[in-house]
Every structure is written in structure tokens, then in C-alpha cells.
Coordinates of C-alpha atoms and ligand atoms in Angstrom, one line a residue:
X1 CA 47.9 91.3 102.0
X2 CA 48.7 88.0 103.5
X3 CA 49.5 84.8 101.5
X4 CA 46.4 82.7 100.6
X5 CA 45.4 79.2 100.4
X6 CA 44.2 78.0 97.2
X7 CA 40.1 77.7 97.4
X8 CA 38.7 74.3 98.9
X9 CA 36.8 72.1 96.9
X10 CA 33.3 72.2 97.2
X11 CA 31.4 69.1 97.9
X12 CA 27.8 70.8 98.1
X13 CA 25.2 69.9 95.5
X14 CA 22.9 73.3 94.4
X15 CA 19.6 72.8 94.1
X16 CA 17.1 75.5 93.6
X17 CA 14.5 77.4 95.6
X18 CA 10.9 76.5 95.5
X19 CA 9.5 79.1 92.7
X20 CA 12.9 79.2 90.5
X21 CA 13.4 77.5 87.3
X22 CA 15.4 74.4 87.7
X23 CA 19.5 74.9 87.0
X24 CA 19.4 78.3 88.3
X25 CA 22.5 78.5 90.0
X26 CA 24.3 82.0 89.6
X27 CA 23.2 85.3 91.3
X28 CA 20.0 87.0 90.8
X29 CA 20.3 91.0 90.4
X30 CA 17.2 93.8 90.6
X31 CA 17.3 96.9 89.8
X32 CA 15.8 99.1 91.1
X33 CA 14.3 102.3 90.1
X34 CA 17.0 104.5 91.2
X35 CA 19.3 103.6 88.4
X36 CA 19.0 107.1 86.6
X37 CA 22.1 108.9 85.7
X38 CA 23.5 110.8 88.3
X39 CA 26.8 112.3 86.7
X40 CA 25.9 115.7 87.0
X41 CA 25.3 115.5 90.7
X42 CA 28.5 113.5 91.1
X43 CA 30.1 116.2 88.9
X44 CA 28.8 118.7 91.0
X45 CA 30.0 117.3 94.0
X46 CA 33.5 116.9 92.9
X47 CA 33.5 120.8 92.3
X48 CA 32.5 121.7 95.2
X49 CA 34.8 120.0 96.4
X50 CA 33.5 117.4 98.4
X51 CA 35.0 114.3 99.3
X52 CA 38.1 113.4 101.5
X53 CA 40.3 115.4 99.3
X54 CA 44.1 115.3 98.7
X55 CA 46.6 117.5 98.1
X56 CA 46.2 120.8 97.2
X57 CA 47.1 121.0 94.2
X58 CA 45.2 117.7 93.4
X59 CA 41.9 117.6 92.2
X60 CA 39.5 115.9 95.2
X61 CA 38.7 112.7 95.0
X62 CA 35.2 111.0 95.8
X63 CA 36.1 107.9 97.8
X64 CA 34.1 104.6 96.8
X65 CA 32.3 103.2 100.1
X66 CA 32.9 99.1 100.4
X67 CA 30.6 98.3 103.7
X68 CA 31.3 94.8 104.6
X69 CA 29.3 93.4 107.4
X70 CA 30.2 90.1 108.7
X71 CA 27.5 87.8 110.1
X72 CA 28.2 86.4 113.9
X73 CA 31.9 87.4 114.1
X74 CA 32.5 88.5 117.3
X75 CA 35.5 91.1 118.0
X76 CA 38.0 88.8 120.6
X77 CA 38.3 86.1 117.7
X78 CA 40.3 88.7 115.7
X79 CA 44.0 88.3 116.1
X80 CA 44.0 92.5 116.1
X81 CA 41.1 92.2 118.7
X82 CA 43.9 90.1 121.4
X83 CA 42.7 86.3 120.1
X84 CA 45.8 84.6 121.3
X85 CA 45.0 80.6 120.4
X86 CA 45.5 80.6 117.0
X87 CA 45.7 82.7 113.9
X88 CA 42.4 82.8 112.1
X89 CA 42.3 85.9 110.5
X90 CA 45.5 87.4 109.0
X91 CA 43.7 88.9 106.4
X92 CA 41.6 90.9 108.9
X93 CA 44.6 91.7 111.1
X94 CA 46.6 92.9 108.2
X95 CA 43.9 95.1 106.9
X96 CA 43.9 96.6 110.4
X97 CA 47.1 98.1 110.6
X98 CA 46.1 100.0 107.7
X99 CA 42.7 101.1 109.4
X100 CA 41.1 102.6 112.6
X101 CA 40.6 100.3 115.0
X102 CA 37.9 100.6 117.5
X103 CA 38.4 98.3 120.5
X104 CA 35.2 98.3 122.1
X105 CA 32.5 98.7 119.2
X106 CA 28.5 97.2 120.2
X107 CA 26.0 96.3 118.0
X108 CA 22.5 98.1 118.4
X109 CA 21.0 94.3 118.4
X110 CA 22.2 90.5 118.5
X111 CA 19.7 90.0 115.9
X112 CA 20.8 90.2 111.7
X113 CA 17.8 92.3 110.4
X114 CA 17.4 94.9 113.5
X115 CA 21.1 95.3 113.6
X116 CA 21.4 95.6 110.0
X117 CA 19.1 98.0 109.7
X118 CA 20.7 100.0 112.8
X119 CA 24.2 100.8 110.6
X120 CA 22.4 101.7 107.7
X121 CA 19.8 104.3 109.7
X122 CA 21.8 105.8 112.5
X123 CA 18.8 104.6 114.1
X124 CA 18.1 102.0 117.3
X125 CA 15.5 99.4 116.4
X126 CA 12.5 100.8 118.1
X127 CA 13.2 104.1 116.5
X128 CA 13.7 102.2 113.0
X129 CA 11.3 99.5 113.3
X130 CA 12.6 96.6 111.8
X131 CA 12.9 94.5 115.2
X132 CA 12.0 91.1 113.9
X133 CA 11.1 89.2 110.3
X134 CA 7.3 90.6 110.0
X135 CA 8.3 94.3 110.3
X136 CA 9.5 96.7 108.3
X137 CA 11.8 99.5 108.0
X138 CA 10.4 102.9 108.4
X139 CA 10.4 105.3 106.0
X140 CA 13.5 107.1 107.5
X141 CA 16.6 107.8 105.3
X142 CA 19.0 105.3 104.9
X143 CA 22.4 105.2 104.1
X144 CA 22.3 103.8 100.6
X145 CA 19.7 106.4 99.5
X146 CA 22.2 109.2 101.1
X147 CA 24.9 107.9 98.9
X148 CA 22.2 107.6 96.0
X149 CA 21.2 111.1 96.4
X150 CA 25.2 112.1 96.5
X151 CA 25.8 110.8 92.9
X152 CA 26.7 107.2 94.3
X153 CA 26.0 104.0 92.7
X154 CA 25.1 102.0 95.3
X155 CA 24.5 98.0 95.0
X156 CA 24.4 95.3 97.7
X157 CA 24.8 91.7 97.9
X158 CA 23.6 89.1 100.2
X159 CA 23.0 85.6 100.5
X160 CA 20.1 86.3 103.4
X161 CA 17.7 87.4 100.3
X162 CA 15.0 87.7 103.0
X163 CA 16.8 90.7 103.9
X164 CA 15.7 92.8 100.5
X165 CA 12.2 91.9 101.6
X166 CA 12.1 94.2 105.0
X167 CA 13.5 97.3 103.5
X168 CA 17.0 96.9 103.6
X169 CA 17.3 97.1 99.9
X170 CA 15.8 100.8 99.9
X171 CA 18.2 103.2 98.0
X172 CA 20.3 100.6 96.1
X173 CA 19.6 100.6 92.6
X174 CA 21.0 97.2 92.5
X175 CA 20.4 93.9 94.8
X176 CA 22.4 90.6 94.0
X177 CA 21.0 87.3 96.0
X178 CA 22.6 84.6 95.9
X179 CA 20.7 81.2 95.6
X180 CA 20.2 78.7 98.2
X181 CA 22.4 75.8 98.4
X182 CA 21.4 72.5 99.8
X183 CA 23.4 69.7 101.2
X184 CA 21.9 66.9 103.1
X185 CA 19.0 67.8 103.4
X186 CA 19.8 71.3 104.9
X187 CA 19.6 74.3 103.4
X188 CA 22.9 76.7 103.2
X189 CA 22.8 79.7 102.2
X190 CA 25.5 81.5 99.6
X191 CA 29.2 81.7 100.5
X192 CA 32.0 83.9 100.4
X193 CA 33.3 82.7 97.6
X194 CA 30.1 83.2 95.7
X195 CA 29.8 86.9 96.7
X196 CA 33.3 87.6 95.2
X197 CA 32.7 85.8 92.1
X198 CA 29.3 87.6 91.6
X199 CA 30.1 91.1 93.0
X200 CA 33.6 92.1 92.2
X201 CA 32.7 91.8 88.2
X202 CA 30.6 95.0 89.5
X203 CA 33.4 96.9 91.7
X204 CA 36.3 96.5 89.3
X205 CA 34.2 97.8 85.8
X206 CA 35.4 101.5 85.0
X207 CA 32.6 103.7 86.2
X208 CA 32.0 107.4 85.7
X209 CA 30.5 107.2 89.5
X210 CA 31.9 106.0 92.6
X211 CA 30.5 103.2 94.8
X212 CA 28.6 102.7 97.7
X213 CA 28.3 98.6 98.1
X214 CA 27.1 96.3 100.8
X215 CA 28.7 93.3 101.5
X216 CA 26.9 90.8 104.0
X217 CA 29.2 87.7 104.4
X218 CA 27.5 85.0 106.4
X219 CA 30.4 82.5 106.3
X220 CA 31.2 82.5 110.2
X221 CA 27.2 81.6 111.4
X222 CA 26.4 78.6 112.0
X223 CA 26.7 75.6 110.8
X224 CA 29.6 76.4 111.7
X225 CA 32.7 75.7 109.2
X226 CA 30.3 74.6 106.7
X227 CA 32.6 75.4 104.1
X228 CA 33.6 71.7 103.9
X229 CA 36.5 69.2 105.6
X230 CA 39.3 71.5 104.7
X231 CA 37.6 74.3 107.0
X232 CA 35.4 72.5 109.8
X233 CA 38.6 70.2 110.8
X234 CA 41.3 73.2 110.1
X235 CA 41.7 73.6 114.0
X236 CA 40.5 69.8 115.8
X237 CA 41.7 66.9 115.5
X238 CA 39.5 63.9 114.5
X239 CA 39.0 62.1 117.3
X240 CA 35.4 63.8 118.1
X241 CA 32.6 61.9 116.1
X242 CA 32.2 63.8 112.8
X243 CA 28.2 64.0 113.5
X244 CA 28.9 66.8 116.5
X245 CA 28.1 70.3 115.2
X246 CA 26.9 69.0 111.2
X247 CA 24.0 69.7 112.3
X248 CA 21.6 72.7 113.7
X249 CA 21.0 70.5 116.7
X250 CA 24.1 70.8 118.0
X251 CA 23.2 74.9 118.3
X252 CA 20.8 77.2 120.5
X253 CA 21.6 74.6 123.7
X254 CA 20.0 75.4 126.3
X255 CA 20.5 73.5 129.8
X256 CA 17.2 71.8 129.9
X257 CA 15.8 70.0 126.9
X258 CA 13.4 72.0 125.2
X259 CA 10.9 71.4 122.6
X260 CA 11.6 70.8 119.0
X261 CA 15.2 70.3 119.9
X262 CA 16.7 66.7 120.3
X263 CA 19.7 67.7 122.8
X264 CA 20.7 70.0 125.6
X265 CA 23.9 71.2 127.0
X266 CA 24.0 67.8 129.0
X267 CA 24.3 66.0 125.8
X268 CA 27.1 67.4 124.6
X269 CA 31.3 66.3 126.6
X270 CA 33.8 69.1 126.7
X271 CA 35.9 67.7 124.0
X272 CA 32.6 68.2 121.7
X273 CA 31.7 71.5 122.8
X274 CA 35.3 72.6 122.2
X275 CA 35.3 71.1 119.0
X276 CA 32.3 73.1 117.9
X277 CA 33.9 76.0 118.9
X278 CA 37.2 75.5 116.9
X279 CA 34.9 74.3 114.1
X280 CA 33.8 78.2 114.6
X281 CA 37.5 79.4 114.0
X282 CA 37.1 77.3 110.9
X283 CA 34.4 78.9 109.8
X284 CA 36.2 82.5 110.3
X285 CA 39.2 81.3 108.3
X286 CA 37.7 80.7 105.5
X287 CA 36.2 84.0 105.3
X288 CA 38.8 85.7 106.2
X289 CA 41.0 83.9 103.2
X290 CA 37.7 85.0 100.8
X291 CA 38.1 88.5 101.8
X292 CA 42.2 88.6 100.9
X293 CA 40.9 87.3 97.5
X294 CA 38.3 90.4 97.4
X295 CA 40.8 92.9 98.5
X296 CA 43.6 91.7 96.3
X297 CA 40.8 91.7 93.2
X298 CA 40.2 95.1 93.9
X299 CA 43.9 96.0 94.3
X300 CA 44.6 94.7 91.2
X301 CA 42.0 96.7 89.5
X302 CA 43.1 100.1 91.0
X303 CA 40.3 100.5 93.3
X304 CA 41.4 99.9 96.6
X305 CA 43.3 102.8 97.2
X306 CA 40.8 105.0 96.2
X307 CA 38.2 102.5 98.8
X308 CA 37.1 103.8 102.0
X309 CA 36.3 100.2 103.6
X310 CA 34.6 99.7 107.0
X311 CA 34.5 96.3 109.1
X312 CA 32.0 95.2 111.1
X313 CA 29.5 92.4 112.2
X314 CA 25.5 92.9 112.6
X315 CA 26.8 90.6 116.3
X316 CA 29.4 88.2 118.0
X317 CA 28.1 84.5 118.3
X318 CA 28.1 82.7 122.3
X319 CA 30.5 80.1 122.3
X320 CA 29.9 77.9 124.9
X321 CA 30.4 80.9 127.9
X322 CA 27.0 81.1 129.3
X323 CA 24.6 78.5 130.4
X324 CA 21.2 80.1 128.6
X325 CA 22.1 79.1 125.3
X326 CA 25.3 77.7 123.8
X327 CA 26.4 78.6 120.3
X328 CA 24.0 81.0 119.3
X329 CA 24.0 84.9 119.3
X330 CA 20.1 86.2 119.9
X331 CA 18.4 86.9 121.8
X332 CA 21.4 87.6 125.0
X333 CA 22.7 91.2 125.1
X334 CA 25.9 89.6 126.4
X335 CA 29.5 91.2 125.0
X336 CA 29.9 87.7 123.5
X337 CA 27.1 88.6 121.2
X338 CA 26.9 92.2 120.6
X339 CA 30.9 93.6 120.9
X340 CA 31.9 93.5 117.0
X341 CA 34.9 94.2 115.0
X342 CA 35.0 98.1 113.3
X343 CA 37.7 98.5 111.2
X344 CA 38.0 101.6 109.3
X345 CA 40.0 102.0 106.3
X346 CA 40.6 105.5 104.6
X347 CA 41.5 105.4 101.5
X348 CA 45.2 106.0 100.7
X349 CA 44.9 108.2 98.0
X350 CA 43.4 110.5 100.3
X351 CA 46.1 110.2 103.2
X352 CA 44.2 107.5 105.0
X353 CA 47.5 105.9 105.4
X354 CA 48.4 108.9 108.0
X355 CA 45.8 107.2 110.6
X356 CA 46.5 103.8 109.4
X357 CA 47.1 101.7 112.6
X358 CA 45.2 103.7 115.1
X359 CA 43.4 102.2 118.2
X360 CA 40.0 104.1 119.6
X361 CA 39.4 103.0 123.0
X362 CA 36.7 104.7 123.3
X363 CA 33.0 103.0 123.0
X364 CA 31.2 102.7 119.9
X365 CA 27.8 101.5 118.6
X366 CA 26.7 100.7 115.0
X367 CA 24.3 103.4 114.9
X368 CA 27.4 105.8 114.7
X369 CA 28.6 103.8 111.6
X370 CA 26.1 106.1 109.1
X371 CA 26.9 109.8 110.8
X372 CA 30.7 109.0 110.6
X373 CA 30.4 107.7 106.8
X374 CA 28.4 110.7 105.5
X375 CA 31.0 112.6 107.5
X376 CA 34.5 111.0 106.6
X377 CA 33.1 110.6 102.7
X378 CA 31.5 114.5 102.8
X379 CA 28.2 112.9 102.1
X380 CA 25.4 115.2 103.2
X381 CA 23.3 114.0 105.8
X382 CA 19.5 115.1 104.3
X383 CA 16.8 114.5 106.4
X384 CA 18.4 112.3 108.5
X385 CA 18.5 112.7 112.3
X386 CA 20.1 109.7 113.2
X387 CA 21.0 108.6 117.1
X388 CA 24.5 107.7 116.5
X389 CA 27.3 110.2 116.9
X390 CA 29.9 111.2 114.4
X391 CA 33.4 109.2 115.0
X392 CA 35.0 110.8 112.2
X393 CA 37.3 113.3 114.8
X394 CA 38.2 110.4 116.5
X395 CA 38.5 108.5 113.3
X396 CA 41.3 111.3 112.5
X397 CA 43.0 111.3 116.0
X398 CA 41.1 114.7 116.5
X399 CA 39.8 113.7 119.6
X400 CA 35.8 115.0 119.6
X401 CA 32.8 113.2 121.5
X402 CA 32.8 110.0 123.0
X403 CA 30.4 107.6 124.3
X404 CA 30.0 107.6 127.5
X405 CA 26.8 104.8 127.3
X406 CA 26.0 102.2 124.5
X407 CA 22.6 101.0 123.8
X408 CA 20.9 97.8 122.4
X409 CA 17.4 96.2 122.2
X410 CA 16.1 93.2 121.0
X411 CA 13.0 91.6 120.0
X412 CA 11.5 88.0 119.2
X413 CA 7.9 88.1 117.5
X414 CA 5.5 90.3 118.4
X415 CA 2.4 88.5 118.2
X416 CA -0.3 90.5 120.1
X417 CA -3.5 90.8 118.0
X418 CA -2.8 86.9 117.1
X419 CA -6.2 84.8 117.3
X420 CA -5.6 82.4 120.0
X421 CA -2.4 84.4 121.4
X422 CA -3.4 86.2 125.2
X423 CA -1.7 89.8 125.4
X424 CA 0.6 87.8 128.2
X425 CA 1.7 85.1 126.2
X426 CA 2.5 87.2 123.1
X427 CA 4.9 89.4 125.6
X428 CA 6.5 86.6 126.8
X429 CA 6.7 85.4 123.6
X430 CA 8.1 88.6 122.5
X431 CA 10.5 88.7 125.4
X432 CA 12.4 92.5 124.6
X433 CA 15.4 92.9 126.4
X434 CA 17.5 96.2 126.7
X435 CA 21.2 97.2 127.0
X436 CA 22.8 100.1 128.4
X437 CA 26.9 99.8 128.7
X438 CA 29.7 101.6 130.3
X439 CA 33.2 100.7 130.1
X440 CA 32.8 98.7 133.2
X441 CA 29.1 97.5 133.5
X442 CA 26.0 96.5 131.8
X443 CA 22.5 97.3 133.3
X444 CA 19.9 94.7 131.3
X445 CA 16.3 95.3 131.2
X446 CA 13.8 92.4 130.5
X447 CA 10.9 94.4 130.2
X448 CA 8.2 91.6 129.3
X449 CA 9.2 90.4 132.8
X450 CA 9.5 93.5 134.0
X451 CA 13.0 92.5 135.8
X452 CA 16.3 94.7 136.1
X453 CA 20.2 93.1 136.4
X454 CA 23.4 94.5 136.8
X455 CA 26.9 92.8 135.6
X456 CA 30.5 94.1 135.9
X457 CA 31.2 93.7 132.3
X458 CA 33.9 91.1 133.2
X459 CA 31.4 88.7 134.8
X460 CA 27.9 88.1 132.8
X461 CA 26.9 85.4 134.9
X462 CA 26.8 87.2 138.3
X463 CA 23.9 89.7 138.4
X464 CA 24.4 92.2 140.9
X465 CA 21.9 94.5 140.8
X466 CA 20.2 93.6 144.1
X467 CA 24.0 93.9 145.8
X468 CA 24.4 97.1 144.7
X469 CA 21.6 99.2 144.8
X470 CA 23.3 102.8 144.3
X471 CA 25.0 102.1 141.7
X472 CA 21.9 99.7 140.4
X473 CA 20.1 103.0 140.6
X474 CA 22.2 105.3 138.9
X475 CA 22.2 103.1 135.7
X476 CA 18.5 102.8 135.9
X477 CA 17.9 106.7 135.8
X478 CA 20.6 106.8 132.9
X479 CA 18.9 104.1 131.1
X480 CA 15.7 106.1 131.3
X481 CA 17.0 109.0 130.5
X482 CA 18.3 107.8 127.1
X483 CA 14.4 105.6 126.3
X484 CA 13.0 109.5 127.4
X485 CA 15.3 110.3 124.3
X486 CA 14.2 107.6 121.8
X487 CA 10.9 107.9 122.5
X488 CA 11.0 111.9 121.0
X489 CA 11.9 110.2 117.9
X490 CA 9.3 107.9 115.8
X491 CA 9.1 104.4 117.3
X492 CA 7.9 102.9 114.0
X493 CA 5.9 99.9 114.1
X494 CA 4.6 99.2 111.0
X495 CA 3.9 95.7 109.2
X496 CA 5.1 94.6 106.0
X497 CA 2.8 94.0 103.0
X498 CA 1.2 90.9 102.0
X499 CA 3.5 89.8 99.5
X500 CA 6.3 90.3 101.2
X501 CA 4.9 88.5 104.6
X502 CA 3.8 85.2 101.8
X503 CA 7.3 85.1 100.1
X504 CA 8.9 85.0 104.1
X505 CA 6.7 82.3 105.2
X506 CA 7.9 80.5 101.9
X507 CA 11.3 80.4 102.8
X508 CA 10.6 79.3 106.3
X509 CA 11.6 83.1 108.0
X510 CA 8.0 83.0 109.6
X511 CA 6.4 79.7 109.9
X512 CA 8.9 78.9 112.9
X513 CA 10.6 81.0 115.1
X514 CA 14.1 81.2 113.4
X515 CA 15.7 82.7 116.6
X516 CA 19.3 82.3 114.9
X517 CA 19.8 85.2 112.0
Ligands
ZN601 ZN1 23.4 87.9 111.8

């Protein structure tokens, strides 16, 4: 792995959430009731055989799973993904020669929990449910119970706790959250560092089973290079007022002033805007030196070689580029938002250094991310039926099925039922949008307004659909045809329980709209 830099300072001051004792600081773990023994499935497993498998005359291995998702990185700021500017992630790009690259991978949503819940389901977020804070996940197999159920111990760490609260944390017998931290009067949440220190204790311990752990880094959202002076003014110089992008007003800019926010676009020069964006690289830099720590941690231990690892982000982040909303990701379906990094790492011990290097060019979507695990790691699939396809032929230069079409949806609120809320108001409210996308076009659907529009993938800001009416067409009956598809399938809609809804509202995920995980 790359060189690193040694760790920067840290200037925040911790302070506790509401509810915890005071002096609190280090990660919280559950457990959860899946933590029986499961050495004699594992054991079973490895005699049948199952697993990548080595050499013949080797006995198979079961490869651990390391699932890293990483919050609001979008794929083109990847040196490996063709960022030419500067060189924010050498980490990253070295860890992609020794993977699968995919070049043009979507997420199912530009929205953390939907998306989230999208790679660990196979599922699209009508079909799962979880499409905004005050839903749940259905009861549909996910990919940590899969792994649970194939003698996996499977644990997950995030510093979005509210995230164990929708049913994201069903089938890992451990959860680690990290704490809050606050700094001038905003609240942060955990960072990279904090992850590492808290989860690789866990990774590294000899273990009869292998792994199966999620790791949600939320290092590149906004604010962005938060991490402190080293990081925020890494790529700017310091001419631009140090105020511009500390704080969340500087985010979600829309051209017109809107209510509850003190600026708009207009507000803001060029030289600031840029500097928020570089502030963004900053941001990414730091993470990406985090994850050479993890990586060599677990090289050191042994483990990585036996470590299938996968890449990817829940969504991309707008960087200024269109005129809706700067610096934000939800709720536009634009590439800038929803095309994500997906590396795939196969395990050397298993020959994963025979495909190390390769580039799909074919399209990809996070709900493939759960059939192709179960596949590459020999996991068995159960009950679940998910939507994605299996990339594990292409995964293994075997050629196989390939996308033709991506899909993704998102959601805000859905507040019908409301006292005081009409049934027109909550849609608007609501505001779903839809995505279908080929390799050269995007047909969007804004179905609360009921309105259609058609971009050459190249050029978000001209809508062509009313130009183009054949081809407008032929997406709309495509587009149909794969909702006809969905709709065979559950579209879950179901609530979460008091408690959970109470302990949301307490950390402020309900009480405003907080239209920026
Ligand atoms: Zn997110």
C-alpha cells in the first residue's frame, strides 16, 4: 500500500448524546441474538467444499467478507475512476489494481438508508421498503443473515447509529456505534479513524469463523473536510474566508433562497464554491489515508489475503454542476449522485490476484452487489430472490449477463395520513423520482408531478424528451416494463415501531427534513 501521513491532530471536543452517561466516549457494541456457535455449519461448509477454493491439493478456504461502503464518494474523484486534478486517493487507486473494477456502477438511490439497504437485499427500495427515516426494512433476507446462516460471524460498524434503528442491523450478531462528536455547536458524527481503532480489535482476533463485516465510513459527506485544518485546506489556498463551507449553510444551495436556509447559490463567488469543492477532495483524503491504515492492520495480522473486500458508496455527492442544488447528493438521480466506486477484491490466497487489475465496462447497480457476494464467496442464496444480477462471471473475465438498463428511486417523507397534511401536499412533499439508464441516456420520472425527461447521459441539464419523442418513447415502455416487474415482487411499506420512531425524533432524523444522509 501507499505511504501514509501520520494522523492529524484532532481539535474536536466529545461530548455525549442526550440519554448517555456523561464521559462516554468509546464505541458502543450490541449483540444480538444470533451470536450462537456456528462451527459446525462453518465446518460443514468447508467440507463440502464451499468457498472460493484453491489449489487442488489445498484444503478450500472460506474467504472473510470486508464490505466497506463509503458515504457520498462519487466514482470520477477516484484517481482509478480518470480524476485528473490531483491525487486524493492513492490508497483507493492502489487497492484497485489488485481488484475488479467496475467503471460504470449506480446506486439503487442517492439516499444513505434506501441505498444501504439496496446492497444488502438485492432489492430496489420500493421492493425493500426502507425509502426514507420512518420506514422499515421488510422482512426479506438480507445479506448479513445469509452470511449468518453460512457459519459467518458477521458484525457492522457505523457512525449513522440511526441506521441500526430501520433494520439495517438484522442478521449481525454484533453492531458498534460510534458516539457523536460535537464541535461548535454542530454535531459530527464518528470518523474514520474511530472505526479503525474500534473495529479492527475485532477483525484481527484469531477466530474459528470467518467474517462478514460492514464498514460505513462517512468521512467524505459533508461538512466537508471536517477532519480539521490539515484536511479542509490540504488542496486551497487561504485566501477564501475560513467561514465558507464550516458550516451546513454553505450546502443544499439551491438558486433561490429558500426557507430555513440563510444563503443561495447567489451568495456564494466562484473562488468559494471551488473552494468547497477542493475542501471535498480534502475530505476524501483523509479517508482514503484511514483506509491504508485499515488495510495495512489487517495485512499485518494475516487477514488480508484471505479478505474478499468490496468498494463502494450508498451515492456520489453534486459539486457545484447543477443549478437545483449545489453540494448535496439527494434527492437528484443525476450520475453526479448515484455513479459510485465498486471495487472488488478477491482474495489472494484464492487466486484473486489472477483478475487483479480488471476493468468491467459494463453497467452495474448495487442491487447486484448481494447475488455476486453469495456467488463469488459460495454463500447460498436461501430465500432470497433478489433483483440484482450475479456479476461474479464477469467478476472472473467469464463474460455472462450484462445490464443493459440500471434502475433507481428515491423518496422524501411520505406523509399522507398526516393530520393537517392534504393527499396533494404530502406527494409533493414526498416528491419520488425514478431512474432508468443506458450507457448513453437517462429517462427520469417525477411521478408526484407526473412529468417525464430525457438526458444524453453527457448533458443533465438539457432535457430532451419533448425533442425526441421516439426515442422518449422507447425508454418510457422500457421503464414500464421493468416497474411491471417490481411490482410482482412485495412493495413493502411498512412503519417502524414506536420506539424506534421516539429514539429518531431524538436525534433530530424526523423532527426536520434531514434531506442530506
Ligand atoms: Zn449517504
Amino acid at each position: 500500500m501507499a505511504g501514509h501521513h501520520r494522523a492529524p491532530v484532532r481539535r474536536w471536543t466529545v461530548s455525549t448524546p442526550r440519554g448517555l452517561p456523561p464521559g462516554r466516549r468509546a464505541a458502543s457494541v450490541r449483540t444480538r441474538g444470533l451470536s450462537r456457535p456456528r462451527r459446525a455449519l462453518y465446518l460443514l461448509a468447508l467440507a463440502l467444499g464451499l468457498g472460493l477454493g484453491g489449489c487442488q491439493d489445498e484444503p478450500p478456504r472460506t474467504p472473510h467478507v470486508l464490505f466497506i461502503t463509503l458515504d457520498s464518494v462519487r466514482a470520477d474523484r477516484l484517481g482509478s475512476y480518470g480524476y485528473q486534478q490531483r491525487d486524493c486517493t492513492p490508497v483507493l487507486d492502489a487497492l484497485a489494481t489488485e481488484s475488479v473494477l467496475f467503471e460504470q456502477s449506480f446506486a439503487a438511490s442517492s439516499f444513505t438508508p434506501p441505498s444501504h439497504a439496496s446492497l444488502f437485499t438485492g432489492l430496489y427500495p420500493s421492493e425493500h421498503g426502507l425509502t426514507y427515516w420512518n420506514r422499515k426494512l421488510a422482512d426479506v433476507p438480507t445479506a448479513a443473515e445469509l452470511f449468518a446462516a453460512a457459519g459467518y460471524r458477521t458484525l457492522a460498524i457505523s457512525p449513522l447509529k440511526t441506521l441500526f434503528l430501520v433494520g439495517l442491523e438484522r442478521g449481525f450478531e454484533q453492531t458498534f456505534e460510534l458516539p457523536f462528536v460535537q464541535e461548535q455547536g454542530r454535531m459530527l458524527l464518528g470518523d474514520a479513524e474511530a472505526i479503525n481503532a474500534t473495529i479492527l480489535p475485532e477483525l484481527t482476533a484469531p477466530g474459528e469463523r470467518p467474517f462478514f463485516a460492514w464498514l460505513h465510513y462517512y468521512d467524505a459527506h459533508r461538512v466537508y473536510g471536517r477532519q480539521g485544518e490539515q484536511w479542509a485546506r490540504r488542496y486551497t489556498d487561504a485566501r477564501v474566508p475560513l467561514a465558507v463551507g464550516d458550516s451546513e449553510d454553505y450546502y443544499q444551495l439551491g438558486p433561490e433562497p429558500r426557507p430555513g436556509k440563510a444563503m443561495s447559490q447567489a451568495d456564494l463567488n466562484p473562488a468559494q464554491a471551488r473552494f468547497i469543492s477542493d475542501r471535498y477532495d480534502g475530505g476524501l483524503a483523509y479517508l482514503d489515508q484511514q483506509l491504508g491504515k485499515l488495510f495495512d492492520a489487517l495485512e499485518a495480522a494475516g487477514v488480508l489475503d484471505d479478505t474478499l473486500i468490496v468498494i463502494t458508496a450508498d451515492h456520489g455527492e453534486v459539486l457545484s454542476e447543477h443549478a437545483e442544488q449545489w453540494f448535496s447528493h439527494d434527492p437528484h438521480l443525476v450520475d453526479e449522485n448515484i455513479r459510485v466506486p465498486l471495487l472488488l477484491r478477491l482474495p489472494p490466497s484464492a487466486g484473486g490476484a489472477e483478475h487483479a487489475g480488471r476493468r468491467v465496462a459494463s453497467l452495474a447497480s448495487g442491487v447486484d452487489l448481494l447475488p455476486t457476494l453469495l456467488s463469488l464467496a459460495g454463500v447460498d442464496a436461501g430465500s432470497s430472490r433478489p433483483s440484482g444480477i450475479d456479476l461474479a462471471p464477469l467478476v472472473r473475465g467469464a463474460g455472462g449477463a450484462r445490464r443493459e438498463v440500471v434502475f433507481a428511486e428515491r423518496q422524501a417523507k411520505d406523509r399522507r395520513g398526516e393530520d393537517g397534511v392534504s393527499d396533494d401536499e404530502a406527494l409533493r412533499l414526498r416528491d419520488m423520482s425514478r431512474m432508468l439508464r443506458t450507457v448513453t441516456h437517462k429517462l427520469v420520472h417525477h411521478v408526484d408531478r407526473g412529468t417525464f425527461a430525457l438526458y444524453d447521459v453527457n448533458d443533465e441539464r438539457t432535457d430532451l424528451f419533448g425533442s425526441r419523442p421516439e426515442q422518449a418513447a422507447a425508454l418510457v415502455a422500457r421503464y414500464q416494463a421493468e416497474l411491471a416487474r417490481l411490482s410482482t415482487l412485495q412493495s413493502a411499506d411498512s412503519g417502524l415501531d414506536d420506539e424506534a420512531l421516539a429514539q429518531l425524533a431524538e436525534l433530530g432524523y424526523l423532527s426536520k427534513a434531514p434531506d442530506g444522509q
